[in-house]
Amino acid sequence: MTILVTGSAGFIGANFVIDWLSEMDETVISLDKLTYAGNLNNLSEVEEDERHIFVNGDIGDSILIDRLLLIYKPRAVVNFAAESHVDRSIHEPEAFLQTNVIGTFRLLESSRRYYGELNEKDKRNFRFLHVSTDEVYGSLDADSPASAETESFQPNNPYSASKASSDHLVRAYYHTYDLPALTTNCSNNYGPYQFPEKLIPLVIHNAMAHKPLPIYGDGLQIRDWLYVGDHCEAIRMVLDEGSCGEVYNIGGLNEKANIEVVRLLCDILNELHPVSRNASITSYHDLITFVEDRPGHDRRYAIDASKIVAELGWHPAKSFTTSIQKTVEWYLNNQEWVEQVINGDYHQWIERQYA
Ligand code: NAD
Ligand code: DAU
């Protein structure tokens, strides 16, 4: 059997493919456009695996997708492909609409055509799983209950608006065309292979270079952090046992203010990689710098994941304390990877965003 995974060279997609091939005996057709965020090195662990077939392409390229579906006959499409960085969506939203909305729409159309031609048995087994975000539910007050799947969408930035839009399309394809589709909405992931524009790898990277660690606004915005491996396991379970047409929230039960996360990273770095005596700083904490806030910055996300816990028996297996320490170790041990993924475009982005 075979599955098609899109966005496979990005952070979560690559972790998903690596975990999938170690857990399952199934071929993965791995599709990625290799944007600035996609990196083939992320898949080097499975490069030699015959069950892994990489295709460089766009989810919006219907001719390519139709061909891949026809040739490989996957039993599932798992869609990670997206423009994923909120700050970039504020500067240049168009790419977000192109991939997250039009791209998802075209992938749904190809899947619908393919599904329509399957025999009854293959139809029963086919799944379209769309990977989405907790950001679609919008910002919560400090004392509001966590967002459940029944919450209405209130996206506040172009990224989350584009993801919300794609979630609506997936829902519509289930209801209108009976496409056996499922959606997952997950909170903030951390772990290996995350592009160093996102908070955790950015802070580690800047700290190593003794550059400022930028905290937007007052740093009291709250995110719920989940280890990427736990997210991948949840997706496998939804694919296996989830009910078609349903949405499953995935969260870490691990809300933290940004400043708390950054201070913890500084503590871990001080322990694992102490600042040398002759440096201009005495601790990584000295680098913490409060900068202008992100426009429309959502104050708090919190996800109510009780449905996936009750229905599928999933729960986050990894503790934040252990996994964040391991994640920092991974970045320290893989600085070559970091150097490879940050090219001219990255430096331009950092200049533009933090000047
Ligand atoms: P990422 O930016 O690291 O990776 C996205 C990948 O998609 C990249 O490899 C990129 O090259 C590829 N891509 C972009 N446009 C494409 C296109 N048109 N066709 C094919 N490939 C394309 O993102 P990520 O953090 O790995 O997120 C993956 C998915 O999970 C996204 O849909 C995101 O919305 C969702 N998500 C992310 C998080 C998180 O914390 N990172 C949390 C919840 C949900
Ligand atoms: O909630 C899930 C979402 O998490 C995913 O859907 C997105 O794809 C993913 O990028 C992530 O979005 P965030 O905006 O929460 O992630 P980011 O790492 O960019 O920022 C985390 C928090 O840290 C956020 O409140 C903004 C803040 N921040 C971020 C950066 C890059 C800073 O204070 N300084 C920074 O330099």
Short mmCIF file of C-alpha atoms and ligand atoms in Angstrom, two decimals:
data_model
loop_
_atom_site.label_atom_id
_atom_site.label_comp_id
_atom_site.label_asym_id
_atom_site.label_seq_id
_atom_site.Cartn_x
_atom_site.Cartn_y
_atom_site.Cartn_z
CA MET A 1 0.00 0.00 0.00
CA THR A 2 1.04 3.57 -0.59
CA ILE A 3 0.30 7.03 0.76
CA LEU A 4 0.92 10.44 -0.79
CA VAL A 5 2.38 13.00 1.62
CA THR A 6 2.57 16.63 0.52
CA GLY A 7 4.89 19.23 2.09
CA SER A 8 7.16 16.32 3.01
CA ALA A 9 10.39 18.31 2.99
CA GLY A 10 9.15 20.81 5.56
CA PHE A 11 9.38 20.57 9.34
CA ILE A 12 6.38 18.40 10.26
CA GLY A 13 6.10 16.65 6.87
CA ALA A 14 9.69 15.38 7.10
CA ASN A 15 9.24 14.21 10.68
CA PHE A 16 6.02 12.47 9.60
CA VAL A 17 7.69 10.65 6.66
CA ILE A 18 10.65 9.55 8.81
CA ASP A 19 8.36 8.28 11.57
CA TRP A 20 5.99 6.64 9.06
CA LEU A 21 8.76 4.64 7.41
CA SER A 22 10.05 3.47 10.76
CA GLU A 23 6.58 2.47 12.02
CA MET A 24 4.81 1.17 8.91
CA ASP A 25 5.69 -1.08 6.01
CA GLU A 26 4.18 1.15 3.36
CA THR A 27 5.56 3.22 0.51
CA VAL A 28 5.45 7.01 0.75
CA ILE A 29 5.17 9.22 -2.30
CA SER A 30 6.64 12.37 -0.93
CA LEU A 31 5.78 15.60 -2.75
CA ASP A 32 7.24 19.02 -2.05
CA LYS A 33 7.70 22.23 -4.01
CA LEU A 34 10.96 22.90 -2.13
CA THR A 35 10.17 26.50 -1.27
CA TYR A 36 12.57 28.33 1.07
CA ALA A 37 11.03 26.24 3.91
CA GLY A 38 11.42 22.87 2.19
CA ASN A 39 14.76 21.17 2.35
CA LEU A 40 15.70 17.78 0.93
CA ASN A 41 18.28 17.40 3.71
CA ASN A 42 15.35 17.01 6.10
CA LEU A 43 14.71 13.67 4.41
CA SER A 44 18.33 12.47 4.29
CA GLU A 45 17.54 9.79 6.93
CA VAL A 46 15.22 8.05 4.44
CA GLU A 47 17.15 8.86 1.26
CA GLU A 48 18.25 5.24 0.78
CA ASP A 49 14.88 3.74 1.69
CA GLU A 50 13.28 2.16 -1.39
CA ARG A 51 9.84 2.78 0.09
CA HIS A 52 10.41 6.55 -0.18
CA ILE A 53 9.82 8.22 -3.56
CA PHE A 54 10.43 11.96 -3.63
CA VAL A 55 8.76 14.18 -6.24
CA ASN A 56 9.58 17.88 -6.59
CA GLY A 57 6.23 19.52 -7.37
CA ASP A 58 3.37 21.80 -6.46
CA ILE A 59 0.06 20.67 -4.93
CA GLY A 60 -1.55 23.19 -7.30
CA ASP A 61 -0.17 21.39 -10.38
CA SER A 62 -3.25 19.33 -11.21
CA ILE A 63 -1.65 17.52 -14.14
CA LEU A 64 1.20 16.29 -11.93
CA ILE A 65 -1.08 15.32 -9.04
CA ASP A 66 -3.52 13.48 -11.35
CA ARG A 67 -0.57 11.55 -12.78
CA LEU A 68 0.86 10.66 -9.38
CA LEU A 69 -2.52 9.42 -8.17
CA LEU A 70 -3.01 7.36 -11.32
CA ILE A 71 0.46 5.80 -11.24
CA TYR A 72 0.87 5.12 -7.51
CA LYS A 73 -2.77 4.58 -6.49
CA PRO A 74 -2.32 5.75 -2.89
CA ARG A 75 -4.79 4.73 -0.21
CA ALA A 76 -4.43 8.17 1.38
CA VAL A 77 -3.37 11.75 0.74
CA VAL A 78 -1.93 13.57 3.76
CA ASN A 79 -1.67 17.29 3.10
CA PHE A 80 1.03 19.17 5.02
CA ALA A 81 1.96 21.49 2.13
CA ALA A 82 1.46 25.12 3.08
CA GLU A 83 3.02 28.48 3.54
CA SER A 84 3.27 28.35 7.31
CA HIS A 85 4.92 31.46 8.78
CA VAL A 86 2.56 34.10 10.20
CA ASP A 87 5.08 36.97 9.95
CA ARG A 88 5.70 36.27 6.26
CA SER A 89 1.95 36.18 5.66
CA ILE A 90 1.73 39.71 7.07
CA HIS A 91 4.38 41.01 4.63
CA GLU A 92 3.33 38.99 1.56
CA PRO A 93 -0.04 37.25 1.86
CA GLU A 94 -0.47 36.24 -1.77
CA ALA A 95 1.66 33.07 -1.66
CA PHE A 96 -0.50 31.95 1.29
CA LEU A 97 -3.68 32.24 -0.75
CA GLN A 98 -2.03 30.54 -3.71
CA THR A 99 -0.82 27.45 -1.85
CA ASN A 100 -3.07 27.19 1.19
CA VAL A 101 -6.33 27.98 -0.60
CA ILE A 102 -5.95 27.38 -4.34
CA GLY A 103 -3.36 24.63 -3.86
CA THR A 104 -5.55 22.76 -1.37
CA PHE A 105 -8.56 23.25 -3.63
CA ARG A 106 -6.71 21.72 -6.61
CA LEU A 107 -5.44 18.84 -4.48
CA LEU A 108 -9.03 18.20 -3.39
CA GLU A 109 -10.21 18.30 -7.00
CA SER A 110 -7.54 15.79 -8.10
CA SER A 111 -8.40 13.57 -5.14
CA ARG A 112 -12.10 13.77 -5.97
CA ARG A 113 -11.47 12.73 -9.58
CA TYR A 114 -9.23 9.88 -8.43
CA TYR A 115 -11.67 8.76 -5.73
CA GLY A 116 -14.53 8.73 -8.26
CA GLU A 117 -12.68 6.12 -10.35
CA LEU A 118 -11.83 3.75 -7.48
CA ASN A 119 -13.61 0.44 -7.01
CA GLU A 120 -15.88 0.04 -3.97
CA LYS A 121 -13.22 -1.61 -1.78
CA ASP A 122 -10.58 1.05 -2.53
CA LYS A 123 -13.20 3.76 -2.01
CA ARG A 124 -13.90 2.40 1.48
CA ASN A 125 -10.19 2.52 2.33
CA PHE A 126 -9.34 5.92 0.82
CA ARG A 127 -8.72 8.95 3.08
CA PHE A 128 -7.84 12.61 2.47
CA LEU A 129 -6.27 14.01 5.63
CA HIS A 130 -5.77 17.76 5.84
CA VAL A 131 -3.31 19.04 8.44
CA SER A 132 -4.35 22.37 9.92
CA THR A 133 -3.78 24.66 12.85
CA ASP A 134 -5.30 25.89 16.11
CA GLU A 135 -4.88 29.43 14.76
CA VAL A 136 -8.18 29.13 12.84
CA TYR A 137 -10.08 29.50 16.14
CA GLY A 138 -8.54 32.91 16.81
CA SER A 139 -7.29 34.47 20.00
CA LEU A 140 -8.49 33.55 23.50
CA ASP A 141 -8.62 35.59 26.71
CA ALA A 142 -6.56 34.37 29.64
CA ASP A 143 -9.55 32.74 31.32
CA SER A 144 -11.50 31.49 28.27
CA PRO A 145 -11.92 27.74 27.88
CA ALA A 146 -9.70 26.02 25.31
CA SER A 147 -11.05 25.86 21.74
CA ALA A 148 -13.01 22.71 20.90
CA GLU A 149 -13.77 21.46 17.37
CA THR A 150 -17.23 23.04 17.60
CA GLU A 151 -15.78 26.53 18.08
CA SER A 152 -16.46 28.97 15.23
CA PHE A 153 -13.50 30.17 13.17
CA GLN A 154 -12.08 33.63 13.91
CA PRO A 155 -8.74 33.81 12.06
CA ASN A 156 -6.85 37.06 12.63
CA ASN A 157 -3.92 37.02 10.19
CA PRO A 158 -3.55 36.12 6.50
CA TYR A 159 -1.94 32.77 7.35
CA SER A 160 -4.73 31.62 9.65
CA ALA A 161 -7.38 33.04 7.30
CA SER A 162 -5.91 31.00 4.44
CA LYS A 163 -5.78 27.85 6.60
CA ALA A 164 -9.38 28.42 7.78
CA SER A 165 -10.39 28.75 4.16
CA SER A 166 -8.74 25.44 3.25
CA ASP A 167 -10.41 23.75 6.23
CA HIS A 168 -13.79 24.95 4.96
CA LEU A 169 -13.04 23.55 1.50
CA VAL A 170 -12.13 20.16 2.96
CA ARG A 171 -15.40 20.14 4.91
CA ALA A 172 -17.33 21.08 1.76
CA TYR A 173 -15.73 18.27 -0.27
CA TYR A 174 -16.85 15.74 2.32
CA HIS A 175 -20.41 17.04 2.42
CA THR A 176 -20.86 17.81 -1.27
CA TYR A 177 -18.87 15.05 -2.96
CA ASP A 178 -18.61 12.39 -0.22
CA LEU A 179 -14.82 12.62 -0.38
CA PRO A 180 -13.68 10.74 2.76
CA ALA A 181 -11.85 13.70 4.23
CA LEU A 182 -10.66 14.45 7.76
CA THR A 183 -9.04 17.54 9.26
CA THR A 184 -6.68 17.92 12.21
CA ASN A 185 -6.11 21.25 13.98
CA CYS A 186 -2.93 21.25 16.01
CA SER A 187 -1.14 23.65 18.33
CA ASN A 188 2.50 24.84 18.08
CA ASN A 189 5.00 22.09 17.29
CA TYR A 190 8.66 21.97 18.25
CA GLY A 191 11.42 19.48 17.47
CA PRO A 192 14.11 18.71 14.88
CA TYR A 193 14.13 20.20 11.36
CA GLN A 194 12.08 23.32 12.13
CA PHE A 195 13.10 26.22 9.92
CA PRO A 196 14.95 28.83 12.02
CA GLU A 197 12.43 31.60 11.32
CA LYS A 198 10.10 30.15 13.99
CA LEU A 199 10.53 31.14 17.63
CA ILE A 200 12.37 28.13 19.12
CA PRO A 201 14.99 27.42 16.40
CA LEU A 202 15.42 31.18 15.81
CA VAL A 203 16.26 31.77 19.47
CA ILE A 204 18.73 28.88 19.55
CA HIS A 205 20.38 30.03 16.33
CA ASN A 206 20.63 33.68 17.43
CA ALA A 207 21.93 32.70 20.86
CA MET A 208 24.75 30.70 19.29
CA ALA A 209 25.75 33.80 17.31
CA HIS A 210 25.28 36.07 20.37
CA LYS A 211 22.59 37.99 18.47
CA PRO A 212 19.49 39.52 20.12
CA LEU A 213 16.66 37.12 21.01
CA PRO A 214 13.63 39.07 19.76
CA ILE A 215 10.51 38.98 21.92
CA TYR A 216 7.45 40.53 20.29
CA GLY A 217 5.55 43.01 22.47
CA ASP A 218 5.49 42.07 26.15
CA GLY A 219 6.23 38.38 25.53
CA LEU A 220 3.16 37.31 27.49
CA GLN A 221 1.37 35.79 24.50
CA ILE A 222 0.54 32.16 25.17
CA ARG A 223 1.04 29.17 22.89
CA ASP A 224 0.42 25.47 23.55
CA TRP A 225 3.57 23.49 22.66
CA LEU A 226 3.53 19.91 21.40
CA TYR A 227 6.49 17.71 20.42
CA VAL A 228 6.37 17.08 16.66
CA GLY A 229 6.59 13.27 17.11
CA ASP A 230 3.39 13.37 19.18
CA HIS A 231 1.67 15.33 16.41
CA CYS A 232 2.80 12.74 13.83
CA GLU A 233 1.46 9.91 15.98
CA ALA A 234 -1.90 11.68 16.30
CA ILE A 235 -2.11 12.04 12.51
CA ARG A 236 -1.39 8.33 12.03
CA MET A 237 -4.18 7.51 14.48
CA VAL A 238 -6.66 9.84 12.79
CA LEU A 239 -5.77 8.30 9.43
CA ASP A 240 -6.31 4.80 10.84
CA GLU A 241 -9.32 5.23 13.05
CA GLY A 242 -10.77 8.72 12.58
CA SER A 243 -14.31 9.11 11.23
CA CYS A 244 -14.64 10.70 7.80
CA GLY A 245 -15.98 14.25 7.79
CA GLU A 246 -14.70 14.82 11.33
CA VAL A 247 -12.27 17.36 12.72
CA TYR A 248 -9.80 16.37 15.44
CA ASN A 249 -8.01 18.90 17.62
CA ILE A 250 -4.49 17.98 18.68
CA GLY A 251 -2.78 19.80 21.55
CA GLY A 252 -0.03 19.47 24.10
CA LEU A 253 -1.89 20.56 27.27
CA ASN A 254 1.20 22.68 27.67
CA GLU A 255 0.45 26.41 27.59
CA LYS A 256 3.42 28.70 28.03
CA ALA A 257 4.05 32.42 27.63
CA ASN A 258 6.66 33.19 24.96
CA ILE A 259 9.00 34.85 27.45
CA GLU A 260 8.84 31.73 29.63
CA VAL A 261 9.84 29.54 26.67
CA VAL A 262 12.72 31.84 25.73
CA ARG A 263 14.00 32.02 29.32
CA LEU A 264 13.89 28.23 29.52
CA LEU A 265 15.85 27.97 26.25
CA CYS A 266 18.46 30.35 27.72
CA ASP A 267 18.71 28.20 30.87
CA ILE A 268 19.23 25.04 28.79
CA LEU A 269 21.80 26.76 26.56
CA ASN A 270 23.66 28.14 29.58
CA GLU A 271 23.95 24.57 30.83
CA LEU A 272 24.72 22.78 27.54
CA HIS A 273 26.84 25.43 25.86
CA PRO A 274 28.02 27.98 28.47
CA VAL A 275 29.04 31.43 27.24
CA SER A 276 32.84 31.66 27.13
CA ARG A 277 34.57 33.84 29.74
CA ASN A 278 35.86 36.46 27.32
CA ALA A 279 32.47 37.02 25.59
CA SER A 280 30.64 40.35 25.83
CA ILE A 281 27.71 38.64 27.62
CA THR A 282 27.74 36.53 30.77
CA SER A 283 24.56 34.53 30.05
CA TYR A 284 22.22 33.98 27.08
CA HIS A 285 19.57 35.80 29.11
CA ASP A 286 21.51 39.01 28.39
CA LEU A 287 20.47 38.69 24.72
CA ILE A 288 16.71 38.83 25.38
CA THR A 289 15.39 41.92 23.57
CA PHE A 290 11.82 43.19 23.51
CA VAL A 291 10.90 44.36 19.99
CA GLU A 292 7.85 45.80 18.25
CA ASP A 293 4.85 43.50 18.44
CA ARG A 294 3.54 41.42 15.51
CA PRO A 295 0.52 43.24 13.97
CA GLY A 296 -2.73 41.50 15.00
CA HIS A 297 -0.74 39.25 17.35
CA ASP A 298 -3.07 36.62 18.84
CA ARG A 299 -2.80 36.73 22.61
CA ARG A 300 -3.49 33.13 23.47
CA TYR A 301 -4.16 29.81 21.77
CA ALA A 302 -5.34 26.81 23.75
CA ILE A 303 -6.68 23.64 22.26
CA ASP A 304 -9.28 21.30 23.73
CA ALA A 305 -8.06 17.90 22.53
CA SER A 306 -10.49 15.82 24.58
CA LYS A 307 -12.19 14.38 21.45
CA ILE A 308 -9.07 12.65 20.07
CA VAL A 309 -8.18 11.50 23.59
CA ALA A 310 -11.65 10.02 24.23
CA GLU A 311 -12.35 8.63 20.73
CA LEU A 312 -8.93 7.46 19.57
CA GLY A 313 -7.01 7.10 22.82
CA TRP A 314 -4.25 9.52 21.75
CA HIS A 315 -2.42 11.66 24.27
CA PRO A 316 0.88 13.53 24.15
CA ALA A 317 3.54 10.99 25.14
CA LYS A 318 6.53 13.31 25.47
CA SER A 319 7.02 15.71 28.37
CA PHE A 320 7.92 19.31 27.49
CA THR A 321 10.84 19.39 29.95
CA THR A 322 12.57 16.38 28.40
CA SER A 323 11.71 17.07 24.78
CA ILE A 324 12.67 20.74 24.76
CA GLN A 325 16.06 19.79 26.22
CA LYS A 326 16.49 17.12 23.49
CA THR A 327 15.38 19.62 20.86
CA VAL A 328 18.04 22.14 21.95
CA GLU A 329 20.64 19.34 21.90
CA TRP A 330 19.53 18.44 18.36
CA TYR A 331 20.05 22.00 17.11
CA LEU A 332 23.44 22.26 18.83
CA ASN A 333 24.52 18.95 17.28
CA ASN A 334 23.17 19.86 13.85
CA GLN A 335 24.50 23.35 13.27
CA GLU A 336 25.63 22.21 9.83
CA TRP A 337 21.97 21.56 8.97
CA VAL A 338 21.09 25.06 10.16
CA GLU A 339 23.84 26.58 8.02
CA GLN A 340 22.57 24.64 4.99
CA VAL A 341 18.97 25.80 5.28
CA ILE A 342 19.71 29.46 5.87
CA ASN A 343 20.64 30.95 2.53
CA GLY A 344 20.45 34.43 1.02
CA ASP A 345 16.67 34.50 1.24
CA TYR A 346 16.86 33.79 4.98
CA HIS A 347 19.27 36.64 5.63
CA GLN A 348 17.06 39.01 3.62
CA TRP A 349 14.04 37.88 5.61
CA ILE A 350 15.76 38.42 8.97
CA GLU A 351 16.92 41.87 7.85
CA ARG A 352 13.42 42.81 6.73
CA GLN A 353 11.61 41.48 9.78
CA TYR A 354 13.95 42.58 12.56
CA ALA A 355 15.74 45.63 11.14
P1 NAD B 1 6.91 24.24 6.85
O1 NAD B 1 6.82 25.62 6.34
O2 NAD B 1 8.10 23.82 7.63
O3 NAD B 1 6.77 23.20 5.64
C1 NAD B 1 5.85 23.37 4.60
C2 NAD B 1 6.34 22.55 3.42
O4 NAD B 1 5.39 22.70 2.35
C3 NAD B 1 7.69 23.03 2.86
O5 NAD B 1 8.53 21.92 2.67
C4 NAD B 1 7.35 23.67 1.52
O6 NAD B 1 8.37 23.55 0.56
C5 NAD B 1 6.11 22.88 1.13
N1 NAD B 1 5.24 23.61 0.20
C6 NAD B 1 4.86 24.92 0.26
N2 NAD B 1 4.06 25.23 -0.76
C7 NAD B 1 3.90 24.08 -1.48
C8 NAD B 1 3.17 23.75 -2.65
N3 NAD B 1 2.44 24.66 -3.30
N4 NAD B 1 3.23 22.48 -3.11
C9 NAD B 1 3.98 21.53 -2.48
N5 NAD B 1 4.71 21.81 -1.37
C10 NAD B 1 4.66 23.06 -0.89
O7 NAD B 1 5.58 24.00 7.69
P2 NAD B 1 5.32 23.03 8.92
O8 NAD B 1 5.56 23.76 10.17
O9 NAD B 1 5.98 21.74 8.66
O10 NAD B 1 3.73 22.86 8.78
C11 NAD B 1 3.18 21.79 8.00
C12 NAD B 1 1.67 21.89 8.04
O11 NAD B 1 1.23 21.79 9.40
C13 NAD B 1 1.12 23.22 7.53
O12 NAD B 1 -0.05 22.95 6.82
C14 NAD B 1 0.81 24.02 8.79
O13 NAD B 1 -0.26 24.90 8.56
C15 NAD B 1 0.43 22.92 9.75
N6 NAD B 1 0.69 23.18 11.18
C16 NAD B 1 1.92 23.58 11.60
C17 NAD B 1 2.15 23.75 12.97
C18 NAD B 1 3.49 24.17 13.50
O14 NAD B 1 3.61 24.44 14.70
N7 NAD B 1 4.53 24.22 12.71
C19 NAD B 1 1.10 23.55 13.89
C20 NAD B 1 -0.15 23.16 13.39
C21 NAD B 1 -0.34 22.96 12.04
O1 DAU B 2 -0.38 27.53 16.54
C1 DAU B 2 0.06 26.76 15.47
C2 DAU B 2 0.91 27.61 14.57
O2 DAU B 2 2.18 27.74 15.25
C3 DAU B 2 1.15 27.02 13.18
O3 DAU B 2 -0.07 26.96 12.52
C4 DAU B 2 2.12 27.89 12.38
O4 DAU B 2 2.40 27.30 11.13
C5 DAU B 2 3.42 27.98 13.17
O5 DAU B 2 4.31 28.85 12.50
C6 DAU B 2 3.15 28.51 14.58
O6 DAU B 2 2.69 29.89 14.51
P1 DAU B 2 3.21 30.96 15.59
O7 DAU B 2 3.04 32.30 15.03
O8 DAU B 2 2.62 30.68 16.92
O9 DAU B 2 4.77 30.52 15.64
P2 DAU B 2 6.11 31.38 15.74
O10 DAU B 2 7.21 30.42 16.08
O11 DAU B 2 6.28 32.28 14.58
O12 DAU B 2 5.83 32.29 17.03
C7 DAU B 2 5.56 31.71 18.30
C8 DAU B 2 5.25 32.87 19.24
O13 DAU B 2 6.46 33.59 19.45
C9 DAU B 2 4.25 33.88 18.68
O14 DAU B 2 3.46 34.37 19.74
C10 DAU B 2 5.13 34.99 18.13
C11 DAU B 2 6.34 34.96 19.04
N1 DAU B 2 7.62 35.35 18.41
C12 DAU B 2 7.97 34.75 17.25
C13 DAU B 2 9.14 35.09 16.62
C14 DAU B 2 9.52 34.45 15.31
C15 DAU B 2 8.43 36.27 19.03
O15 DAU B 2 8.12 36.79 20.13
N2 DAU B 2 9.61 36.60 18.41
C16 DAU B 2 9.99 36.06 17.23
O16 DAU B 2 11.06 36.44 16.70
#
